[in-house]
Amino acid sequence: MSKSETVFGIHSVSALLQHAPERALELFVQKDRDDPAIQEIVKAARIAGVRPQFCQRKTLDDRVQEGNHQGVLLIVTPGRVYQENDLPELAQNAGQKALFLILDQVTDPHNLGACLRTADAAAVTAVIVPKDKAAGLNATVRKVASGAAEIVPLVTATNLARAIRILKDEGVWVTGTAGEADATLYQNKFVGPVALVMGAEGAGMRRLTRELCDDLISIPLAGSVSSLNVSVAAGVCLFEVVRQRSAGK
């Protein structure tokens, strides 16, 4: 495991300093940036015992090959790594409000970051991704997630099918999304602990993943497009669960 990780971007750095300040090691700040958001980050870092290092923009540009650092970069210790064996505890702690998002074959880090951001907004218990042939948590994902990567547990499953079976053993109802499904999202009743499974755009879910789902739903599309980006589809589905739960209070 790497001894340190890089977090950049105002929202991502702010979130980490707020939720896990003990992980902060070094903070690099662009010299000519002195806006309120940067000032708050500098203040939070000093409270966490980290002395800011002010540098030229090129120093940050050289460290961040992809993405916009927005004048701030934080070196941190690695966060907690969640695996299949953490799922029972996560499900039990969330109880009837448990809501999992399972991403099968989503390889684009921008999509994973966007899904994490949406998951945080929908109070998702955890996002689950397979270890292989899928995007993992990196600096780009953290930046796109705008801080959500520091809040929402990301479970990396060595065996996605086993992870789904663990959730089912914990009483979680697993609903998969498929364009050809007869039932639609809005016909489905989400009751109790729920896991939503999203496949990659185009490829969809793998056969075994699909077979393990308790039911399948589709998102009704009125226009000419045949599918939605996975992060958009995840948002539509997650907030329908949120809506139904709010209406059932």
mmCIF file of C-alpha atoms in Angstrom, residues 23-172:
data_model
loop_
_atom_site.group_PDB
_atom_site.id
_atom_site.type_symbol
_atom_site.label_atom_id
_atom_site.label_comp_id
_atom_site.label_asym_id
_atom_site.label_seq_id
_atom_site.Cartn_x
_atom_site.Cartn_y
_atom_site.Cartn_z
ATOM 1 C CA ARG A 23 -4.600 12.164 7.750
ATOM 2 C CA ALA A 24 -3.117 15.462 6.515
ATOM 3 C CA LEU A 25 0.658 15.473 6.018
ATOM 4 C CA GLU A 26 1.605 18.368 3.713
ATOM 5 C CA LEU A 27 -0.339 21.238 2.166
ATOM 6 C CA PHE A 28 0.829 23.090 -0.950
ATOM 7 C CA VAL A 29 -0.870 26.384 -1.786
ATOM 8 C CA GLN A 30 -0.420 28.558 -4.869
ATOM 9 C CA LYS A 31 1.232 31.835 -3.851
ATOM 10 C CA ASP A 32 -1.095 34.210 -5.660
ATOM 11 C CA ARG A 33 -4.309 32.549 -4.464
ATOM 12 C CA ASP A 34 -5.799 34.360 -1.478
ATOM 13 C CA ASP A 35 -9.553 33.942 -1.897
ATOM 14 C CA PRO A 36 -11.797 33.011 1.058
ATOM 15 C CA ALA A 37 -11.945 29.286 0.184
ATOM 16 C CA ILE A 38 -8.150 29.049 0.166
ATOM 17 C CA GLN A 39 -7.934 30.994 3.423
ATOM 18 C CA GLU A 40 -10.304 28.522 5.077
ATOM 19 C CA ILE A 41 -8.175 25.607 3.875
ATOM 20 C CA VAL A 42 -5.008 27.217 5.235
ATOM 21 C CA LYS A 43 -6.739 27.840 8.551
ATOM 22 C CA ALA A 44 -8.022 24.248 8.764
ATOM 23 C CA ALA A 45 -4.576 22.876 7.937
ATOM 24 C CA ARG A 46 -2.935 24.918 10.672
ATOM 25 C CA ILE A 47 -5.543 23.705 13.166
ATOM 26 C CA ALA A 48 -4.667 20.146 12.070
ATOM 27 C CA GLY A 49 -1.004 20.885 12.778
ATOM 28 C CA VAL A 50 0.048 21.151 9.123
ATOM 29 C CA ARG A 51 2.107 24.153 8.050
ATOM 30 C CA PRO A 52 1.105 25.356 4.548
ATOM 31 C CA GLN A 53 3.842 25.550 1.919
ATOM 32 C CA PHE A 54 3.266 28.398 -0.526
ATOM 33 C CA CYS A 55 4.598 27.723 -4.011
ATOM 34 C CA GLN A 56 4.438 28.762 -7.654
ATOM 35 C CA ARG A 57 1.604 27.457 -9.795
ATOM 36 C CA LYS A 58 4.062 25.415 -11.875
ATOM 37 C CA THR A 59 4.940 23.359 -8.808
ATOM 38 C CA LEU A 60 1.303 22.300 -8.516
ATOM 39 C CA ASP A 61 0.928 21.855 -12.275
ATOM 40 C CA ASP A 62 3.886 19.449 -12.255
ATOM 41 C CA ARG A 63 2.325 17.396 -9.468
ATOM 42 C CA VAL A 64 -1.147 17.295 -11.025
ATOM 43 C CA GLN A 65 -0.975 15.904 -14.545
ATOM 44 C CA GLU A 66 -4.738 15.624 -15.037
ATOM 45 C CA GLY A 67 -7.429 17.859 -13.592
ATOM 46 C CA ASN A 68 -7.559 21.336 -12.084
ATOM 47 C CA HIS A 69 -5.830 21.655 -8.726
ATOM 48 C CA GLN A 70 -7.464 25.084 -8.117
ATOM 49 C CA GLY A 71 -4.339 26.266 -6.331
ATOM 50 C CA VAL A 72 -4.278 23.700 -3.556
ATOM 51 C CA LEU A 73 -2.857 20.198 -3.071
ATOM 52 C CA LEU A 74 -2.787 18.041 0.046
ATOM 53 C CA ILE A 75 -0.598 15.015 0.767
ATOM 54 C CA VAL A 76 -2.374 12.598 3.113
ATOM 55 C CA THR A 77 -1.961 9.190 4.663
ATOM 56 C CA PRO A 78 -4.045 6.461 2.955
ATOM 57 C CA GLY A 79 -7.645 6.242 4.069
ATOM 58 C CA ARG A 80 -9.450 3.149 5.266
ATOM 59 C CA VAL A 81 -9.742 0.396 2.680
ATOM 60 C CA TYR A 82 -13.201 -1.219 2.685
ATOM 61 C CA GLN A 83 -13.644 -4.805 1.468
ATOM 62 C CA GLU A 84 -16.395 -7.443 1.301
ATOM 63 C CA ASN A 85 -15.994 -8.365 4.959
ATOM 64 C CA ASP A 86 -17.002 -4.816 5.933
ATOM 65 C CA LEU A 87 -20.410 -5.116 4.236
ATOM 66 C CA PRO A 88 -22.284 -6.843 7.095
ATOM 67 C CA GLU A 89 -21.282 -4.102 9.539
ATOM 68 C CA LEU A 90 -22.156 -1.345 7.064
ATOM 69 C CA ALA A 91 -25.557 -2.904 6.372
ATOM 70 C CA GLN A 92 -26.355 -3.543 10.024
ATOM 71 C CA ASN A 93 -25.363 -0.042 11.112
ATOM 72 C CA ALA A 94 -27.607 1.507 8.437
ATOM 73 C CA GLY A 95 -30.539 -0.791 9.246
ATOM 74 C CA GLN A 96 -33.701 -0.253 7.223
ATOM 75 C CA LYS A 97 -32.209 2.874 5.667
ATOM 76 C CA ALA A 98 -29.319 0.974 4.083
ATOM 77 C CA LEU A 99 -28.771 2.066 0.489
ATOM 78 C CA PHE A 100 -25.910 0.643 -1.553
ATOM 79 C CA LEU A 101 -24.766 1.552 -5.056
ATOM 80 C CA ILE A 102 -23.020 -1.258 -6.941
ATOM 81 C CA LEU A 103 -21.068 -0.322 -10.070
ATOM 82 C CA ASP A 104 -20.216 -3.186 -12.418
ATOM 83 C CA GLN A 105 -17.522 -2.589 -15.070
ATOM 84 C CA VAL A 106 -17.416 1.204 -14.654
ATOM 85 C CA THR A 107 -13.860 1.990 -15.754
ATOM 86 C CA ASP A 108 -13.905 5.778 -16.226
ATOM 87 C CA PRO A 109 -12.587 7.555 -13.093
ATOM 88 C CA HIS A 110 -14.697 10.618 -13.954
ATOM 89 C CA ASN A 111 -17.834 8.466 -13.851
ATOM 90 C CA LEU A 112 -16.795 6.908 -10.541
ATOM 91 C CA GLY A 113 -16.133 10.350 -9.065
ATOM 92 C CA ALA A 114 -19.503 11.639 -10.266
ATOM 93 C CA CYS A 115 -21.234 8.558 -8.826
ATOM 94 C CA LEU A 116 -19.564 9.115 -5.450
ATOM 95 C CA ARG A 117 -20.693 12.745 -5.441
ATOM 96 C CA THR A 118 -24.277 11.702 -6.206
ATOM 97 C CA ALA A 119 -24.076 8.902 -3.641
ATOM 98 C CA ASP A 120 -23.098 11.370 -0.934
ATOM 99 C CA ALA A 121 -26.027 13.626 -1.832
ATOM 100 C CA ALA A 122 -28.404 10.657 -1.592
ATOM 101 C CA ALA A 123 -26.968 9.453 1.748
ATOM 102 C CA VAL A 124 -25.773 6.163 0.253
ATOM 103 C CA THR A 125 -24.358 3.713 2.797
ATOM 104 C CA ALA A 126 -21.497 2.631 0.529
ATOM 105 C CA VAL A 127 -20.499 2.375 -3.120
ATOM 106 C CA ILE A 128 -19.246 -1.042 -4.213
ATOM 107 C CA VAL A 129 -16.909 -1.656 -7.151
ATOM 108 C CA PRO A 130 -15.023 -4.769 -8.300
ATOM 109 C CA LYS A 131 -11.279 -4.855 -7.779
ATOM 110 C CA ASP A 132 -10.529 -5.733 -11.412
ATOM 111 C CA LYS A 133 -11.670 -4.124 -14.660
ATOM 112 C CA ALA A 134 -13.058 -1.088 -12.856
ATOM 113 C CA ALA A 135 -11.978 2.393 -11.823
ATOM 114 C CA GLY A 136 -10.450 2.680 -8.374
ATOM 115 C CA LEU A 137 -9.970 5.566 -5.986
ATOM 116 C CA ASN A 138 -7.322 7.989 -7.249
ATOM 117 C CA ALA A 139 -6.687 11.739 -7.318
ATOM 118 C CA THR A 140 -8.916 12.265 -10.364
ATOM 119 C CA VAL A 141 -11.809 10.420 -8.727
ATOM 120 C CA ARG A 142 -11.376 12.482 -5.562
ATOM 121 C CA LYS A 143 -11.355 15.740 -7.522
ATOM 122 C CA VAL A 144 -14.500 14.886 -9.513
ATOM 123 C CA ALA A 145 -16.228 13.668 -6.347
ATOM 124 C CA SER A 146 -15.804 17.151 -4.818
ATOM 125 C CA GLY A 147 -15.165 15.827 -1.329
ATOM 126 C CA ALA A 148 -17.569 12.885 -1.404
ATOM 127 C CA ALA A 149 -14.695 10.405 -1.716
ATOM 128 C CA GLU A 150 -13.669 11.364 1.823
ATOM 129 C CA ILE A 151 -17.157 10.677 3.178
ATOM 130 C CA VAL A 152 -18.796 7.791 1.299
ATOM 131 C CA PRO A 153 -17.200 4.378 1.932
ATOM 132 C CA LEU A 154 -15.911 2.817 -1.301
ATOM 133 C CA VAL A 155 -15.889 -0.968 -1.011
ATOM 134 C CA THR A 156 -13.477 -2.694 -3.383
ATOM 135 C CA ALA A 157 -14.771 -6.235 -3.854
ATOM 136 C CA THR A 158 -12.360 -8.982 -4.861
ATOM 137 C CA ASN A 159 -15.433 -10.929 -5.983
ATOM 138 C CA LEU A 160 -18.460 -8.792 -6.841
ATOM 139 C CA ALA A 161 -20.814 -11.779 -6.901
ATOM 140 C CA ARG A 162 -19.755 -12.690 -3.363
ATOM 141 C CA ALA A 163 -20.302 -9.099 -2.244
ATOM 142 C CA ILE A 164 -23.846 -9.176 -3.621
ATOM 143 C CA ARG A 165 -24.535 -12.487 -1.855
ATOM 144 C CA ILE A 166 -23.293 -10.975 1.427
ATOM 145 C CA LEU A 167 -25.722 -8.083 1.054
ATOM 146 C CA LYS A 168 -28.580 -10.464 0.308
ATOM 147 C CA ASP A 169 -27.716 -12.493 3.418
ATOM 148 C CA GLU A 170 -28.054 -9.228 5.378
ATOM 149 C CA GLY A 171 -31.582 -8.729 4.054
ATOM 150 C CA VAL A 172 -30.698 -6.185 1.365
#
